[in-house]
Amino acid sequence: MASRPLPGLRWPLPQGEWPWLCCELGVWQLRGRAEEVQALARVDVVLDHSDRLYVRLRWPRGPGLRSWLWPAQCHVWLTRAQLPSQWSLLRAQLWPGRRRHWLGAP
């Protein structure tokens, strides 16, 4: 049974220089106000509540040992109240790459 690709998603972020978290065809990106794009290596769900997700956004690894051991990352809260109509789509986009993580995990 073939799975249908999910439609693109554009989710507002509460703080920072990147106001949008986007997913198109399974590729996660941050988009700026001037439509500049920053690709993300991974998006991990750290905490999952019914109406809130605490998500870790990881940038691609750069050269050097430090970047390999501790890649650049940030954490954000995503809430159902931001876009209630898109909440189920967001959870569906995050589900395929779901892993168990804990606070402080590398």
Coordinates of N, CA and C in Angstrom, one line a residue, residues 8-97:
G8 N 2.2 20.4 2.3 CA 3.2 21.2 2.9 C 2.6 21.9 4.2
L9 N 3.5 22.2 5.1 CA 3.1 22.8 6.4 C 4.0 24.0 6.6
R10 N 3.3 25.1 7.2 CA 4.0 26.3 7.5 C 3.5 26.7 8.9
W11 N 4.4 26.5 9.9 CA 4.0 26.7 11.3 C 4.7 27.9 11.9
P12 N 4.0 28.9 12.6 CA 4.7 30.0 13.1 C 5.5 29.7 14.4
L13 N 6.7 30.2 14.5 CA 7.5 30.0 15.7 C 7.4 31.2 16.6
P14 N 7.4 31.0 17.9 CA 7.1 32.1 18.9 C 8.2 33.1 19.0
Q15 N 9.5 32.7 18.8 CA 10.6 33.7 19.0 C 11.7 33.4 18.0
G16 N 12.7 34.3 18.0 CA 13.9 34.1 17.2 C 13.8 34.8 15.9
E17 N 14.9 34.6 15.1 CA 15.0 35.3 13.8 C 14.3 34.5 12.7
W18 N 13.9 33.3 13.0 CA 13.2 32.4 12.0 C 11.7 32.3 12.4
P19 N 10.8 33.1 11.8 CA 9.4 33.1 12.2 C 8.6 31.9 11.7
W20 N 9.1 31.0 10.8 CA 8.3 29.9 10.3 C 9.1 28.6 10.3
L21 N 8.5 27.6 10.7 CA 9.0 26.2 10.6 C 8.2 25.5 9.5
C22 N 8.8 25.1 8.4 CA 8.1 24.6 7.2 C 8.6 23.1 7.0
C23 N 7.6 22.4 6.4 CA 7.9 21.0 6.0 C 7.3 20.8 4.6
E24 N 8.1 20.5 3.6 CA 7.6 20.2 2.3 C 8.2 18.9 1.8
L25 N 7.4 17.9 1.5 CA 7.8 16.6 1.1 C 8.8 15.9 2.0
G26 N 8.5 16.1 3.3 CA 9.3 15.5 4.4 C 10.6 16.2 4.7
V27 N 10.9 17.3 4.1 CA 12.1 18.1 4.3 C 11.8 19.3 5.2
W28 N 12.4 19.4 6.4 CA 12.2 20.4 7.4 C 13.1 21.6 7.1
Q29 N 12.5 22.8 7.2 CA 13.3 24.0 7.0 C 12.8 25.1 7.9
L30 N 13.7 26.1 8.2 CA 13.3 27.3 8.8 C 13.3 28.4 7.7
R31 N 12.2 29.2 7.8 CA 12.1 30.3 6.8 C 12.1 31.6 7.5
G32 N 12.8 32.6 7.0 CA 12.9 33.9 7.6 C 11.9 34.9 7.0
R33 N 11.9 36.1 7.5 CA 10.9 37.1 7.0 C 11.1 37.4 5.5
A34 N 12.4 37.4 5.1 CA 12.7 37.7 3.7 C 12.7 36.5 2.8
E35 N 12.1 35.4 3.3 CA 12.0 34.1 2.6 C 13.4 33.4 2.5
E36 N 14.4 33.8 3.3 CA 15.6 33.0 3.3 C 15.3 31.7 4.0
V37 N 16.1 30.7 3.6 CA 15.8 29.3 4.0 C 17.0 28.7 4.7
Q38 N 16.8 28.1 5.9 CA 17.8 27.3 6.6 C 17.4 25.9 6.7
A39 N 18.1 25.0 6.1 CA 17.7 23.6 6.1 C 18.0 23.0 7.5
L40 N 17.2 22.1 7.9 CA 17.3 21.4 9.2 C 17.7 19.9 9.0
A41 N 18.7 19.4 9.8 CA 19.0 18.0 9.7 C 18.0 17.1 10.3
R42 N 17.5 17.5 11.4 CA 16.5 16.7 12.2 C 15.5 17.6 13.0
V43 N 14.4 17.1 13.2 CA 13.4 17.7 14.1 C 13.0 16.6 15.0
D44 N 13.3 16.7 16.3 CA 13.0 15.7 17.3 C 11.9 16.2 18.3
V45 N 11.0 15.3 18.6 CA 10.0 15.7 19.7 C 10.6 15.3 21.0
V46 N 10.9 16.2 21.9 CA 11.5 15.9 23.2 C 10.4 15.6 24.2
L47 N 9.3 16.5 24.3 CA 8.2 16.2 25.2 C 6.9 16.3 24.3
D48 N 6.0 15.4 24.6 CA 4.7 15.4 23.9 C 3.6 15.5 24.9
H49 N 2.9 16.6 24.9 CA 1.6 16.7 25.6 C 0.5 16.7 24.6
S50 N -0.7 16.6 25.0 CA -1.8 16.5 24.1 C -1.9 17.8 23.2
D51 N -1.7 18.9 23.8 CA -1.9 20.2 23.1 C -0.6 21.0 22.9
R52 N 0.6 20.4 23.4 CA 1.8 21.1 23.2 C 2.9 20.1 22.9
L53 N 3.9 20.6 22.1 CA 5.1 19.7 21.7 C 6.3 20.6 22.0
Y54 N 7.3 20.0 22.7 CA 8.6 20.6 22.9 C 9.5 20.0 21.9
V55 N 10.0 20.7 20.9 CA 10.7 20.2 19.8 C 12.1 20.7 19.7
R56 N 13.0 19.8 19.4 CA 14.4 20.2 19.2 C 14.7 20.3 17.7
L57 N 15.2 21.4 17.2 CA 15.5 21.7 15.8 C 17.0 21.6 15.7
R58 N 17.5 20.7 14.8 CA 19.0 20.5 14.7 C 19.4 21.0 13.3
W59 N 20.5 21.8 13.2 CA 21.1 22.2 12.0 C 22.0 21.1 11.5
P60 N 22.3 21.1 10.2 CA 23.3 20.1 9.7 C 24.6 20.2 10.3
R61 N 25.3 19.1 10.5 CA 26.7 19.2 11.1 C 27.7 19.9 10.2
G62 N 28.5 20.7 10.8 CA 29.6 21.4 10.1 C 30.9 20.6 10.2
P63 N 32.0 21.2 9.7 CA 33.3 20.6 9.9 C 33.8 20.7 11.3
G64 N 34.6 19.8 11.7 CA 35.2 19.9 13.0 C 34.6 19.0 14.0
L65 N 35.4 18.6 15.0 CA 34.9 17.6 16.0 C 33.8 18.2 16.9
R66 N 33.9 19.5 17.3 CA 32.9 20.1 18.2 C 31.6 20.1 17.5
S67 N 31.5 20.5 16.2 CA 30.3 20.5 15.5 C 29.7 19.1 15.4
W68 N 30.6 18.1 15.3 CA 30.1 16.7 15.1 C 29.5 16.2 16.5
L69 N 30.2 16.6 17.6 CA 29.7 16.1 18.9 C 28.5 16.9 19.4
W70 N 28.5 18.2 19.1 CA 27.4 19.1 19.6 C 26.9 19.9 18.4
P71 N 26.1 19.4 17.6 CA 25.6 20.2 16.4 C 24.7 21.3 16.9
A72 N 24.7 22.4 16.1 CA 23.8 23.6 16.5 C 22.4 23.1 16.6
Q73 N 21.7 23.6 17.6 CA 20.3 23.3 17.8 C 19.6 24.3 18.6
C74 N 18.3 24.3 18.6 CA 17.5 25.1 19.5 C 16.2 24.3 19.8
H75 N 15.5 24.7 20.9 CA 14.3 24.1 21.3 C 13.2 25.1 21.3
V76 N 12.0 24.7 20.9 CA 10.8 25.5 20.8 C 9.6 24.8 21.3
W77 N 8.6 25.5 21.8 CA 7.3 25.0 22.1 C 6.4 25.2 21.0
L78 N 5.7 24.2 20.5 CA 4.7 24.4 19.5 C 3.3 24.0 20.2
T79 N 2.4 24.9 20.1 CA 1.1 24.7 20.7 C -0.1 24.6 19.8
R80 N -1.1 23.9 20.2 CA -2.3 23.8 19.3 C -3.0 25.2 19.1
A81 N -2.9 26.0 20.1 CA -3.5 27.4 20.1 C -3.0 28.2 18.9
Q82 N -1.7 28.0 18.5 CA -1.1 28.7 17.4 C -1.9 28.6 16.1
L83 N -2.2 27.3 15.7 CA -3.0 27.0 14.5 C -3.8 25.8 14.7
P84 N -4.9 25.9 15.4 CA -5.7 24.7 15.7 C -6.1 23.8 14.5
S85 N -6.3 24.5 13.4 CA -6.8 23.7 12.2 C -5.6 22.8 11.6
Q86 N -4.4 23.2 11.9 CA -3.2 22.5 11.3 C -2.5 21.5 12.3
W87 N -3.1 21.4 13.6 CA -2.4 20.6 14.6 C -2.3 19.2 14.2
S88 N -3.3 18.6 13.7 CA -3.2 17.1 13.3 C -2.2 16.9 12.2
L89 N -2.1 17.9 11.2 CA -1.1 17.8 10.1 C 0.3 17.9 10.7
L90 N 0.5 18.8 11.6 CA 1.8 18.9 12.3 C 2.2 17.6 12.9
R91 N 1.4 17.0 13.7 CA 1.7 15.8 14.4 C 1.9 14.6 13.4
A92 N 1.2 14.6 12.3 CA 1.4 13.6 11.2 C 2.7 13.8 10.5
Q93 N 3.2 15.1 10.3 CA 4.5 15.3 9.7 C 5.6 14.9 10.6
L94 N 5.4 15.0 11.9 CA 6.5 14.7 12.9 C 6.5 13.2 13.2
W95 N 5.4 12.5 12.9 CA 5.4 11.1 13.3 C 6.4 10.1 12.7
P96 N 6.7 10.2 11.4 CA 7.6 9.2 10.7 C 9.0 9.2 11.3
G97 N 9.5 10.3 11.7 CA 10.9 10.3 12.3 C 10.9 10.3 13.8

